[in-house]
Short mmCIF file of C-alpha atoms (C1' of nucleotides) in Angstrom, two decimals:
data_model
loop_
_atom_site.label_atom_id
_atom_site.label_comp_id
_atom_site.label_asym_id
_atom_site.label_seq_id
_atom_site.Cartn_x
_atom_site.Cartn_y
_atom_site.Cartn_z
CA MET S 1 27.87 43.52 19.23
CA MET S 2 30.91 42.33 17.94
CA ARG S 3 32.39 44.81 15.49
CA GLY S 4 36.10 43.35 15.18
CA ASN S 5 39.11 45.82 14.57
CA LEU S 6 39.04 49.10 13.29
CA PHE S 7 41.02 49.96 10.25
CA ALA S 8 41.99 53.11 8.97
CA VAL S 9 40.88 53.10 4.86
CA ALA S 10 43.06 54.56 2.60
CA VAL S 11 42.96 54.47 -1.48
CA ASP S 12 46.17 53.95 -3.74
CA LEU S 13 46.34 54.72 -7.27
CA VAL S 14 48.04 53.08 -9.97
CA VAL S 15 48.22 55.89 -12.76
CA LEU S 16 49.13 54.64 -16.02
CA THR S 17 50.24 56.43 -19.11
CA VAL S 18 52.41 55.33 -22.10
CA ARG S 19 55.28 57.79 -22.85
CA HIS S 20 57.87 57.47 -25.41
CA ASP S 21 56.41 54.19 -26.32
CA GLN S 22 57.17 52.83 -22.76
CA LEU S 23 54.64 52.15 -19.92
CA HIS S 24 55.04 54.71 -17.08
CA VAL S 25 53.51 54.98 -13.68
CA LEU S 26 52.87 58.14 -11.48
CA LEU S 27 55.06 58.03 -8.02
CA VAL S 28 55.21 60.16 -5.32
CA ARG S 29 58.31 60.66 -3.41
CA ARG S 30 57.31 60.42 0.53
CA GLY S 31 58.26 63.52 3.09
CA GLU S 32 57.34 61.92 6.03
CA ARG S 33 57.84 58.79 7.96
CA PRO S 34 57.40 55.57 7.37
CA TYR S 35 59.30 54.90 4.38
CA GLU S 36 60.54 58.81 4.09
CA SER S 37 61.84 59.71 0.71
CA HIS S 38 61.06 56.19 -0.50
CA TRP S 39 58.82 56.42 -4.12
CA ALA S 40 54.89 55.32 -3.36
CA LEU S 41 51.88 55.18 -5.39
CA PRO S 42 49.85 58.18 -4.72
CA GLY S 43 46.96 58.07 -2.40
CA GLY S 44 45.09 59.21 0.55
CA PHE S 45 42.62 58.39 3.26
CA VAL S 46 39.13 58.29 2.88
CA ARG S 47 36.99 61.21 4.05
CA ALA S 48 33.95 60.69 6.18
CA ASP S 49 31.48 61.50 3.48
CA GLU S 50 33.20 60.01 0.82
CA ASP S 51 32.84 56.48 -1.29
CA LEU S 52 36.15 54.50 -2.25
CA GLY S 53 35.54 55.88 -5.87
CA ASP S 54 35.06 59.27 -4.66
CA THR S 55 38.47 59.24 -2.88
CA ALA S 56 40.20 57.83 -6.05
CA ALA S 57 38.63 60.17 -7.92
CA ARG S 58 39.48 63.14 -5.92
CA GLU S 59 43.21 62.12 -5.62
CA LEU S 60 43.39 61.57 -9.22
CA ALA S 61 42.23 65.10 -9.86
CA ALA S 62 44.89 66.62 -7.06
CA GLN S 63 47.81 64.72 -8.55
CA THR S 64 47.07 65.45 -12.19
CA GLY S 65 45.33 68.44 -12.42
CA THR S 66 41.44 69.26 -12.34
CA ALA S 67 41.98 70.58 -15.96
CA THR S 68 43.23 66.78 -16.89
CA GLN S 69 39.73 65.62 -15.64
CA GLY S 70 37.15 67.28 -17.79
CA ALA S 71 38.67 67.31 -21.19
CA VAL S 72 40.50 63.88 -21.24
CA GLN S 73 38.74 60.81 -21.16
CA GLY S 74 40.65 58.97 -18.94
CA HIS S 75 39.85 55.90 -17.01
CA LEU S 76 39.47 54.89 -13.09
CA GLU S 77 38.37 51.39 -11.68
CA GLN S 78 38.95 49.41 -8.65
CA LEU S 79 41.76 47.19 -8.57
CA GLY S 80 41.55 45.56 -5.33
CA GLY S 81 41.73 45.62 -1.44
CA TYR S 82 45.22 45.26 0.49
CA ALA S 83 45.13 45.14 4.38
CA ALA S 84 47.82 42.14 5.21
CA PRO S 85 48.66 42.78 9.12
CA GLY S 86 51.74 44.87 9.36
CA ARG S 87 51.43 46.39 5.75
CA ASP S 88 51.57 49.62 7.84
CA PRO S 89 53.84 49.89 10.44
CA ARG S 90 51.71 52.91 11.72
CA GLY S 91 48.75 50.36 12.33
CA ARG S 92 46.03 48.36 10.88
CA VAL S 93 45.53 50.07 7.27
CA LEU S 94 43.21 48.79 4.45
CA SER S 95 44.25 50.29 1.35
CA MET S 96 42.01 50.16 -1.62
CA GLY S 97 43.75 49.77 -4.85
CA TYR S 98 42.56 51.61 -7.88
CA LEU S 99 43.92 52.03 -11.82
CA ALA S 100 43.92 54.99 -13.85
CA LEU S 101 44.65 55.23 -17.39
CA LEU S 102 45.69 58.42 -18.60
CA PRO S 103 47.12 60.28 -21.71
CA ASP S 104 50.32 61.24 -21.35
CA ILE S 105 50.30 64.19 -19.41
CA PRO S 106 53.26 66.33 -18.16
CA ASP S 107 54.63 65.84 -14.75
CA PRO S 108 52.49 67.51 -12.03
CA GLU S 109 53.91 70.74 -11.03
CA THR S 110 55.82 70.29 -7.91
CA THR S 111 54.73 73.55 -5.87
CA ASN S 112 53.06 72.85 -2.79
CA GLY S 113 52.97 69.15 -2.78
CA PRO S 114 55.79 66.18 -2.59
CA THR S 115 57.93 65.51 -6.03
CA ALA S 116 55.82 63.41 -8.15
CA ALA S 117 56.79 62.14 -11.70
CA PHE S 118 55.76 59.36 -14.05
CA LEU S 119 58.40 56.55 -14.15
CA PRO S 120 59.02 53.76 -16.56
CA VAL S 121 57.30 50.99 -14.70
CA GLU S 122 60.17 48.53 -15.61
CA ASP S 123 62.51 50.63 -13.62
CA VAL S 124 60.43 50.71 -10.63
CA TYR S 125 60.84 48.56 -7.80
CA GLY S 126 61.57 49.07 -3.83
CA LEU S 127 58.31 51.17 -3.58
CA ALA S 128 57.06 51.87 0.01
CA PHE S 129 54.61 49.52 2.04
CA ASP S 130 53.25 46.59 -0.43
CA HIS S 131 52.96 49.21 -3.17
CA ASP S 132 55.00 47.02 -5.58
CA VAL S 133 52.31 44.27 -5.39
CA ILE S 134 49.58 46.78 -5.97
CA LEU S 135 51.69 48.16 -8.96
CA ALA S 136 52.01 44.80 -10.56
CA ASP S 137 48.60 44.27 -9.94
CA GLY S 138 47.83 47.28 -11.61
CA VAL S 139 49.94 46.59 -14.60
CA GLU S 140 48.30 42.81 -14.98
CA ARG S 141 44.77 44.27 -14.86
CA ALA S 142 45.76 47.02 -17.87
CA ARG S 143 47.34 43.90 -19.95
CA ALA S 144 44.44 42.01 -19.59
CA LYS S 145 41.86 44.35 -20.30
CA LEU S 146 43.47 45.63 -23.49
CA GLU S 147 43.04 42.11 -24.85
CA TYR S 148 38.94 42.66 -24.32
CA THR S 149 38.32 45.83 -24.12
CA THR S 150 38.42 49.30 -26.35
CA LEU S 151 40.56 50.60 -23.05
CA ALA S 152 43.74 51.05 -24.81
CA ALA S 153 42.22 54.35 -26.20
CA ALA S 154 42.08 55.54 -22.63
CA PHE S 155 45.91 55.94 -23.26
CA CYS S 156 45.31 58.14 -26.25
CA PRO S 157 44.32 62.05 -26.26
CA PRO S 158 40.78 62.81 -27.60
CA GLU S 159 42.09 62.41 -31.36
CA PHE S 160 44.80 60.20 -32.40
CA THR S 161 45.85 57.97 -35.24
CA VAL S 162 45.89 53.65 -35.39
CA THR S 163 49.62 54.08 -35.12
CA ASP S 164 49.12 55.64 -31.55
CA LEU S 165 46.73 52.93 -30.75
CA ARG S 166 49.04 50.19 -31.88
CA ARG S 167 51.87 51.69 -29.80
CA VAL S 168 49.89 51.71 -26.84
CA TYR S 169 49.43 48.00 -27.20
CA GLU S 170 53.09 47.52 -27.82
CA ALA S 171 54.35 49.46 -25.12
CA VAL S 172 51.80 47.78 -22.39
CA TRP S 173 52.35 44.40 -23.81
CA ARG S 174 56.22 44.78 -24.69
CA THR S 175 55.08 43.16 -27.79
CA GLU S 176 55.39 43.96 -31.60
CA ILE S 177 51.82 43.96 -33.70
CA ASP S 178 52.21 43.65 -37.17
CA PRO S 179 50.56 47.30 -38.29
CA ARG S 180 48.33 45.91 -41.47
CA ASN S 181 46.62 43.28 -39.31
CA PHE S 182 46.14 45.80 -36.31
CA GLN S 183 44.73 48.11 -38.75
CA ARG S 184 42.13 46.12 -40.20
CA LYS S 185 41.20 44.62 -36.47
CA VAL S 186 40.42 48.09 -35.19
CA THR S 187 38.87 49.66 -37.75
CA SER S 188 36.67 46.79 -38.89
CA THR S 189 35.50 46.70 -35.20
CA PRO S 190 32.42 48.68 -35.09
CA GLY S 191 31.78 51.76 -32.61
CA PHE S 192 35.72 51.39 -31.45
CA LEU S 193 37.06 54.23 -33.43
CA ILE S 194 34.98 57.14 -35.28
CA PRO S 195 36.98 58.87 -38.41
CA THR S 196 37.49 62.68 -37.93
CA ALA S 197 37.52 64.68 -40.93
CA THR S 198 40.90 66.35 -40.13
CA ARG S 199 44.38 64.45 -40.94
CA VAL S 200 47.69 65.18 -39.30
CA THR S 201 50.05 67.14 -41.08
CA GLY S 202 53.96 67.83 -41.15
CA GLY S 203 54.80 63.92 -40.74
CA ARG S 204 57.25 62.13 -42.64
CA GLY S 205 54.88 59.98 -44.80
CA ARG S 206 51.44 59.67 -45.87
CA PRO S 207 49.16 61.76 -43.59
CA PRO S 208 47.18 59.43 -41.06
CA GLN S 209 43.52 59.31 -40.22
CA LEU S 210 42.72 60.89 -37.16
CA PHE S 211 39.79 59.00 -34.84
CA ARG S 212 37.88 59.61 -31.95
CA ARG S 213 36.95 57.20 -29.36
CA GLY S 214 33.72 55.03 -30.01
CA PRO S 215 31.18 54.19 -27.83
CA ALA S 216 32.29 50.52 -27.97
CA THR S 217 33.64 49.27 -24.87
CA ALA S 218 34.10 45.40 -25.55
CA LEU S 219 36.15 43.64 -28.05
CA HIS S 220 34.43 40.46 -29.20
CA PRO S 221 36.33 38.56 -30.12
CA PRO S 222 39.41 39.83 -28.07
CA MET S 223 43.01 41.00 -29.18
CA LEU S 224 45.02 37.75 -28.25
CA ARG S 225 48.59 39.02 -27.09
CA GLU S 226 50.05 35.47 -27.01
CA PRO S 227 50.47 33.01 -29.43
CA VAL S 228 47.63 30.67 -29.69
CA SER S 229 48.19 27.61 -31.80
CA MET S 230 48.39 25.47 -28.71
CA ALA S 231 46.12 23.22 -29.40
CA HIS S 232 46.77 19.65 -30.82
CA ALA S 233 50.23 19.81 -28.66
CA THR S 234 50.31 16.20 -27.73
CA THR S 235 49.26 15.97 -24.11
CA MET D 1 49.17 62.57 11.32
CA MET D 2 46.07 62.73 9.43
CA ARG D 3 44.65 58.92 9.74
CA GLY D 4 41.35 59.72 8.48
CA ASN D 5 37.83 58.25 9.62
CA LEU D 6 38.31 54.42 11.13
CA PHE D 7 36.15 51.77 9.53
CA ALA D 8 35.26 48.11 10.47
CA VAL D 9 36.01 45.76 7.55
CA ALA D 10 33.90 42.89 7.10
CA VAL D 11 34.16 40.39 4.49
CA ASP D 12 30.69 39.22 2.40
CA LEU D 13 30.80 36.14 0.45
CA VAL D 14 29.17 35.16 -2.66
CA VAL D 15 29.14 31.47 -2.62
CA LEU D 16 27.97 30.39 -6.22
CA THR D 17 27.00 26.63 -6.72
CA VAL D 18 25.05 24.79 -9.53
CA ARG D 19 21.97 22.64 -8.49
CA HIS D 20 19.26 21.22 -10.46
CA ASP D 21 20.94 23.26 -13.65
CA GLN D 22 20.30 26.73 -11.64
CA LEU D 23 22.91 28.96 -10.53
CA HIS D 24 22.47 29.08 -6.63
CA VAL D 25 23.80 31.52 -4.06
CA LEU D 26 24.29 30.44 -0.45
CA LEU D 27 22.12 32.98 1.80
CA VAL D 28 21.75 33.08 5.46
CA ARG D 29 18.69 34.68 7.24
CA ARG D 30 19.74 37.56 10.00
CA GLY D 31 18.90 36.94 13.50
CA GLU D 32 19.70 40.41 14.22
CA ARG D 33 19.51 44.12 13.65
CA PRO D 34 19.55 45.92 11.21
CA TYR D 35 17.88 43.88 8.47
CA GLU D 36 16.69 41.37 11.13
CA SER D 37 15.31 38.22 9.46
CA HIS D 38 16.14 39.38 6.03
CA TRP D 39 18.46 37.37 3.53
CA ALA D 40 21.92 38.57 3.38
CA LEU D 41 25.27 36.93 2.29
CA PRO D 42 27.46 35.11 4.61
CA GLY D 43 30.06 37.10 6.14
CA GLY D 44 32.16 38.02 9.18
CA PHE D 45 34.48 41.00 10.52
CA VAL D 46 38.37 40.84 9.78
CA ARG D 47 40.13 39.64 13.01
CA ALA D 48 43.31 41.61 14.05
CA ASP D 49 46.03 39.16 13.16
CA GLU D 50 43.60 38.28 9.88
CA ASP D 51 44.39 39.32 6.16
CA LEU D 52 41.25 39.76 3.93
CA GLY D 53 41.78 36.38 2.39
CA ASP D 54 42.01 34.70 5.82
CA THR D 55 38.75 35.84 6.80
CA ALA D 56 37.30 34.84 3.73
CA ALA D 57 38.50 31.28 4.19
CA ARG D 58 37.46 31.24 7.86
CA GLU D 59 33.96 32.20 7.01
CA LEU D 60 33.74 30.05 3.94
CA ALA D 61 34.70 26.69 5.98
CA ALA D 62 32.30 28.06 8.91
CA GLN D 63 29.69 28.25 6.69
CA THR D 64 29.82 25.15 4.23
CA GLY D 65 31.75 22.75 6.42
CA THR D 66 35.50 22.07 7.02
CA ALA D 67 35.20 18.58 5.16
CA THR D 68 34.22 20.81 1.71
CA GLN D 69 37.70 22.62 2.29
CA GLY D 70 39.84 19.78 1.85
CA ALA D 71 38.36 17.34 -0.57
CA VAL D 72 36.43 19.80 -3.09
CA GLN D 73 38.69 21.77 -5.12
CA GLY D 74 36.61 25.25 -5.18
CA HIS D 75 37.78 28.64 -6.14
CA LEU D 76 37.60 31.91 -3.72
CA GLU D 77 39.00 35.36 -4.96
CA GLN D 78 38.59 38.90 -4.21
CA LEU D 79 35.67 40.74 -5.72
CA GLY D 80 35.83 44.29 -4.52
CA GLY D 81 35.48 47.00 -2.01
CA TYR D 82 32.23 48.18 -0.89
CA ALA D 83 32.07 51.36 1.43
CA ALA D 84 29.39 53.60 0.46
CA PRO D 85 28.54 55.74 3.49
CA GLY D 86 25.76 54.79 5.00
CA ARG D 87 25.11 51.29 3.55
CA ASP D 88 25.49 50.13 7.38
CA PRO D 89 23.72 52.00 9.74
CA ARG D 90 25.52 51.31 12.46
CA GLY D 91 28.58 52.77 11.20
CA ARG D 92 31.19 53.36 8.56
CA VAL D 93 31.59 49.75 7.60
CA LEU D 94 33.84 48.59 4.52
CA SER D 95 32.73 45.45 3.37
CA MET D 96 34.98 43.44 0.70
CA GLY D 97 33.58 40.96 -1.59
CA TYR D 98 34.86 37.44 -2.23
CA LEU D 99 33.34 34.91 -4.85
CA ALA D 100 33.53 31.41 -4.24
CA LEU D 101 32.60 28.77 -6.68
CA LEU D 102 32.04 25.42 -5.11
CA PRO D 103 30.14 21.98 -6.41
CA ASP D 104 26.80 21.32 -5.43
CA ILE D 105 26.59 20.62 -1.66
CA PRO D 106 23.94 19.88 1.10
CA ASP D 107 22.42 23.18 2.29
CA PRO D 108 24.63 23.94 5.73
CA GLU D 109 22.92 22.36 8.79
CA THR D 110 21.09 24.88 10.94
CA THR D 111 22.38 23.73 14.53
CA ASN D 112 23.60 26.75 16.60
CA GLY D 113 24.04 29.28 13.83
CA PRO D 114 21.45 31.28 11.70
CA THR D 115 19.60 29.64 8.58
CA ALA D 116 21.44 29.43 5.81
CA ALA D 117 20.88 27.76 2.66
CA PHE D 118 21.39 28.05 -1.47
CA LEU D 119 18.96 29.40 -3.08
CA PRO D 120 18.36 30.35 -7.28
CA VAL D 121 20.07 33.55 -8.20
CA GLU D 122 16.92 34.62 -9.86
CA ASP D 123 14.67 34.69 -7.34
CA VAL D 124 16.83 36.71 -5.09
CA TYR D 125 16.31 40.38 -4.37
CA GLY D 126 16.01 42.97 -1.73
CA LEU D 127 19.33 41.29 0.39
CA ALA D 128 20.23 42.99 3.56
CA PHE D 129 22.55 46.23 3.37
CA ASP D 130 24.14 46.82 -0.15
CA HIS D 131 24.15 42.66 -0.80
CA ASP D 132 22.09 42.73 -4.04
CA VAL D 133 24.91 44.68 -5.65
CA ILE D 134 27.64 42.61 -4.26
CA LEU D 135 25.80 39.42 -5.53
CA ALA D 136 25.24 40.91 -9.05
CA ASP D 137 28.70 41.76 -9.36
CA GLY D 138 29.79 38.22 -8.17
CA VAL D 139 27.61 36.61 -10.92
CA GLU D 140 28.94 39.11 -13.55
CA ARG D 141 32.63 37.99 -12.68
CA ALA D 142 31.71 34.44 -12.55
CA ARG D 143 29.85 34.92 -15.67
CA ALA D 144 32.74 36.37 -17.29
CA LYS D 145 35.64 34.31 -15.92
CA LEU D 146 34.09 30.96 -17.58
CA GLU D 147 34.92 32.68 -20.65
CA TYR D 148 38.66 32.90 -20.42
CA THR D 149 39.25 30.69 -17.68
CA THR D 150 38.81 26.50 -16.51
CA LEU D 151 36.73 27.72 -13.59
CA ALA D 152 33.82 26.04 -14.56
CA ALA D 153 35.24 22.75 -13.02
CA ALA D 154 35.19 24.43 -9.75
CA PHE D 155 31.21 23.91 -9.92
CA CYS D 156 31.90 20.31 -10.38
CA PRO D 157 32.68 17.44 -8.00
CA PRO D 158 35.94 16.09 -8.41
CA GLU D 159 35.19 13.67 -11.10
CA PHE D 160 32.78 14.40 -13.91
CA THR D 161 31.68 14.25 -17.31
CA VAL D 162 31.85 16.91 -20.35
CA THR D 163 27.75 16.97 -19.92
CA ASP D 164 28.27 17.97 -16.42
CA LEU D 165 30.50 20.79 -17.67
CA ARG D 166 28.25 22.12 -20.01
CA ARG D 167 25.14 21.71 -17.78
CA VAL D 168 27.50 24.27 -15.65
CA TYR D 169 27.99 26.55 -18.65
CA GLU D 170 24.57 26.50 -19.71
CA ALA D 171 23.09 27.37 -15.84
CA VAL D 172 25.51 30.03 -15.54
CA TRP D 173 24.97 31.73 -18.86
CA ARG D 174 21.55 30.63 -19.18
CA THR D 175 21.87 29.55 -22.66
CA GLU D 176 22.10 26.48 -24.70
CA ILE D 177 25.47 25.20 -26.15
CA ASP D 178 25.76 22.87 -28.52
CA PRO D 179 27.07 19.29 -27.06
CA ARG D 180 29.11 18.20 -29.71
CA ASN D 181 30.94 21.70 -30.47
CA PHE D 182 31.38 21.56 -26.55
CA GLN D 183 32.60 18.33 -26.33
CA ARG D 184 35.13 19.18 -29.36
CA LYS D 185 36.32 22.72 -27.29
CA VAL D 186 36.88 21.61 -24.03
CA THR D 187 38.69 17.97 -24.65
CA SER D 188 41.07 19.70 -27.58
CA THR D 189 42.11 22.35 -24.66
CA PRO D 190 45.37 20.76 -23.18
CA GLY D 191 45.41 20.58 -19.70
CA PHE D 192 41.69 21.24 -18.97
CA LEU D 193 40.27 17.52 -18.85
CA ILE D 194 42.22 14.74 -17.92
CA PRO D 195 40.66 11.25 -18.45
CA THR D 196 39.83 8.91 -15.90
CA ALA D 197 39.64 5.12 -16.14
CA THR D 198 36.58 4.70 -15.13
CA ARG D 199 33.04 5.25 -16.53
CA VAL D 200 29.22 6.01 -14.94
CA THR D 201 27.19 3.11 -14.94
CA GLY D 202 23.46 2.87 -14.72
CA GLY D 203 22.59 5.97 -17.19
CA ARG D 204 19.97 5.71 -19.55
CA GLY D 205 22.43 5.92 -22.57
CA ARG D 206 25.77 5.48 -23.57
CA PRO D 207 27.83 5.26 -20.35
CA PRO D 208 29.72 9.08 -20.52
CA GLN D 209 33.78 9.24 -19.80
CA LEU D 210 34.35 10.63 -16.54
CA PHE D 211 37.35 13.32 -16.06
CA ARG D 212 39.25 15.12 -13.63
CA ARG D 213 40.50 18.60 -13.50
CA GLY D 214 43.74 19.26 -15.40
CA PRO D 215 46.31 22.03 -14.90
CA ALA D 216 45.41 24.38 -17.13
CA THR D 217 43.75 27.47 -15.76
CA ALA D 218 43.25 29.60 -18.66
CA LEU D 219 41.37 29.07 -22.21
CA HIS D 220 43.05 30.47 -25.36
CA PRO D 221 41.09 31.17 -27.26
CA PRO D 222 38.48 31.70 -24.91
CA MET D 223 34.89 30.31 -24.81
CA LEU D 224 32.37 33.15 -26.51
CA ARG D 225 28.98 33.44 -24.75
CA GLU D 226 27.86 36.03 -27.16
CA PRO D 227 27.20 35.38 -30.89
CA VAL D 228 29.85 36.84 -32.42
CA SER D 229 29.57 37.62 -36.20
CA MET D 230 28.71 41.47 -35.71
CA ALA D 231 31.95 42.37 -37.96
CA HIS D 232 30.83 44.02 -40.90
CA ALA D 233 27.96 45.58 -39.68
CA THR D 234 27.36 48.39 -41.78
CA THR D 235 28.00 51.28 -39.28
"C1'" DG O 1 13.47 -3.53 -31.93
"C1'" DC O 2 13.40 1.70 -30.08
"C1'" DA O 3 14.75 6.06 -26.86
"C1'" DA O 4 18.63 8.13 -25.11
"C1'" DT O 5 22.69 9.64 -23.87
"C1'" DA O 6 27.71 9.96 -25.65
"C1'" DG O 7 31.06 10.94 -29.03
"C1'" DT O 8 32.97 11.86 -34.15
"C1'" DG O 9 33.32 13.35 -38.48
"C1'" DT O 10 32.37 17.13 -42.06
"C1'" DC O 11 31.26 21.20 -43.78
"C1'" DT O 12 31.70 26.23 -43.86
"C1'" DC O 13 32.15 30.62 -42.73
"C1'" DT O 14 34.94 34.10 -39.86
"C1'" DG O 15 38.82 35.82 -38.16
"C1'" DA O 16 44.07 36.56 -36.96
"C1'" DG O 17 48.96 35.88 -39.01
"C1'" DA O 18 51.78 36.69 -42.76
"C1'" DC O 19 52.98 39.85 -46.33
"C1'" DA O 20 52.81 41.85 -51.30
"C1'" DG O 21 51.32 45.65 -53.13
"C1'" DT O 22 49.60 50.66 -53.25
"C1'" DA O 23 48.82 55.45 -51.71
"C1'" DT O 24 50.61 60.01 -50.13
"C1'" DA O 25 53.64 62.86 -47.76
"C1'" DC O 26 58.55 65.40 -47.71
"C1'" DA O 27 63.48 65.64 -48.94
"C1'" DT Z 1 63.73 60.83 -57.95
"C1'" DG Z 2 64.04 58.08 -53.11
"C1'" DT Z 3 62.37 57.16 -48.52
"C1'" DA Z 4 59.20 56.93 -45.03
"C1'" DT Z 5 54.66 56.24 -43.14
"C1'" DA Z 6 49.86 55.20 -44.01
"C1'" DC Z 7 46.49 51.79 -46.04
"C1'" DT Z 8 44.33 47.82 -48.78
"C1'" DG Z 9 44.24 43.43 -50.56
"C1'" DT Z 10 45.22 38.19 -50.81
"C1'" DC Z 11 46.38 33.72 -49.15
"C1'" DT Z 12 46.42 30.22 -45.68
"C1'" DC Z 13 45.08 28.16 -41.57
"C1'" DA Z 14 42.93 27.51 -36.99
"C1'" DG Z 15 38.92 27.55 -34.68
"C1'" DA Z 16 33.60 28.11 -33.89
"C1'" DG Z 17 28.42 26.78 -35.39
"C1'" DA Z 18 25.80 23.64 -37.49
"C1'" DC Z 19 24.42 19.27 -38.22
"C1'" DA Z 20 24.83 14.18 -39.79
"C1'" DC Z 21 26.50 10.00 -38.32
"C1'" DT Z 22 28.29 6.38 -35.23
"C1'" DA Z 23 28.72 4.06 -30.57
"C1'" DT Z 24 26.69 1.92 -26.34
"C1'" DT Z 25 23.93 1.67 -23.02
"C1'" DG Z 26 18.34 0.81 -20.70
"C1'" DC Z 27 13.96 -0.73 -22.05
#
DNA sequence: GCAATAGTGTCTCTGAGACAGTATACA
DNA sequence: TGTATACTGTCTCAGAGACACTATTGC
């Protein structure tokens, strides 16, 4: 029975969050060869009794703290497989990329493990292995999914304002969105936002309404990030 | 250096086509254990010097004939990784699912290899391994992609009519689409369809215009498969 | 002529972009 | 009072659904 070559299988996480109106990604500084002292995506090898999603969830909890998992409704999904020959000098390694979207949480404590920090996605390049590619794929996936899903709320804390949500879109897409039209769009989508009794206090202007995530997952019709109106172009 | 367990890595193909206005998938009848004489997705193990896409393209060419590859502009993309413990009784096997969209080509010759045939997706169940899941994921991916890309044309021969293209949508989505509105939509999307000088002859009614695929890949705004108009629902 | 398929025009309604105007807080 | 932020309302235009109508073939 021909079984082909054997691979080590790892999971690498693209953990995104929005901090200071900028998209950030969680990176770890490698403490061993290869790529020692380079920044890399957090990840690890799949254990004997684990499915891929189990490994991803375990690594995510290990990197961000278990407390994050239960309380905050983040998002974790598979991105794709990366297995180019030579991508790891140690041998044949297939890496499954996973995409995680989280609210803005503090940088992980650097107690026993390696240094870990959220860095602005724009400033990131020269990661270890082919992690630049995996990161780019993850960011593009996140950008695309904001269009037709309600996943932007995964970047927000359990209770948030419409302005918070809009800043997520603006940070991820690097665009500006009209606050009035945005308000109309998201509040008129049934099941997207559930109003909360409480209001924010202490701000500068009128206190905004607080919302929780609703049960809706799809956005129909989608939110468009590009100017449409390219129909009737003379081609 | 902890490297975790080792996996055999395979590629399994979800090869879809539209035949007789029905979505079909290419299956092979297994000639060996496990799952001997069960239907399964075509696939094979990744070779030492291959990337995942190379394996997928090689298997696709082997299954459908090399002639198909050059002439017809099909589509091949990665679907996802499947690695649940126990999904293959022989041991730890990670399978990368790939999705291929092809025009209606004849069933492959059964000369040396196992029996292979296109079967209607609706009638397919009880595939080997976890291939039912991979197939379902592939079909759902194809359905979703028709909404916001021009990939429906990948199901069509090099020259096709607007009606051919509409039948692709109707077969994949299992819906009916108004021919007039569909015509308006696709012909007014710049770069989707390029008219051809020739027309079809021998049909029953007015001879239709023939088109080739244009350079456009995205559909902005997308084609909606669900009735929208769920806004203003009292919730 | 009739039937069948291809393609155009028109009406209506939803929804997005633009932006004036109102509401409610703090200083 | 002024300023800042939150929110509502209105106008306009693009585009989708519905469907009447015209065009071009075979019979």
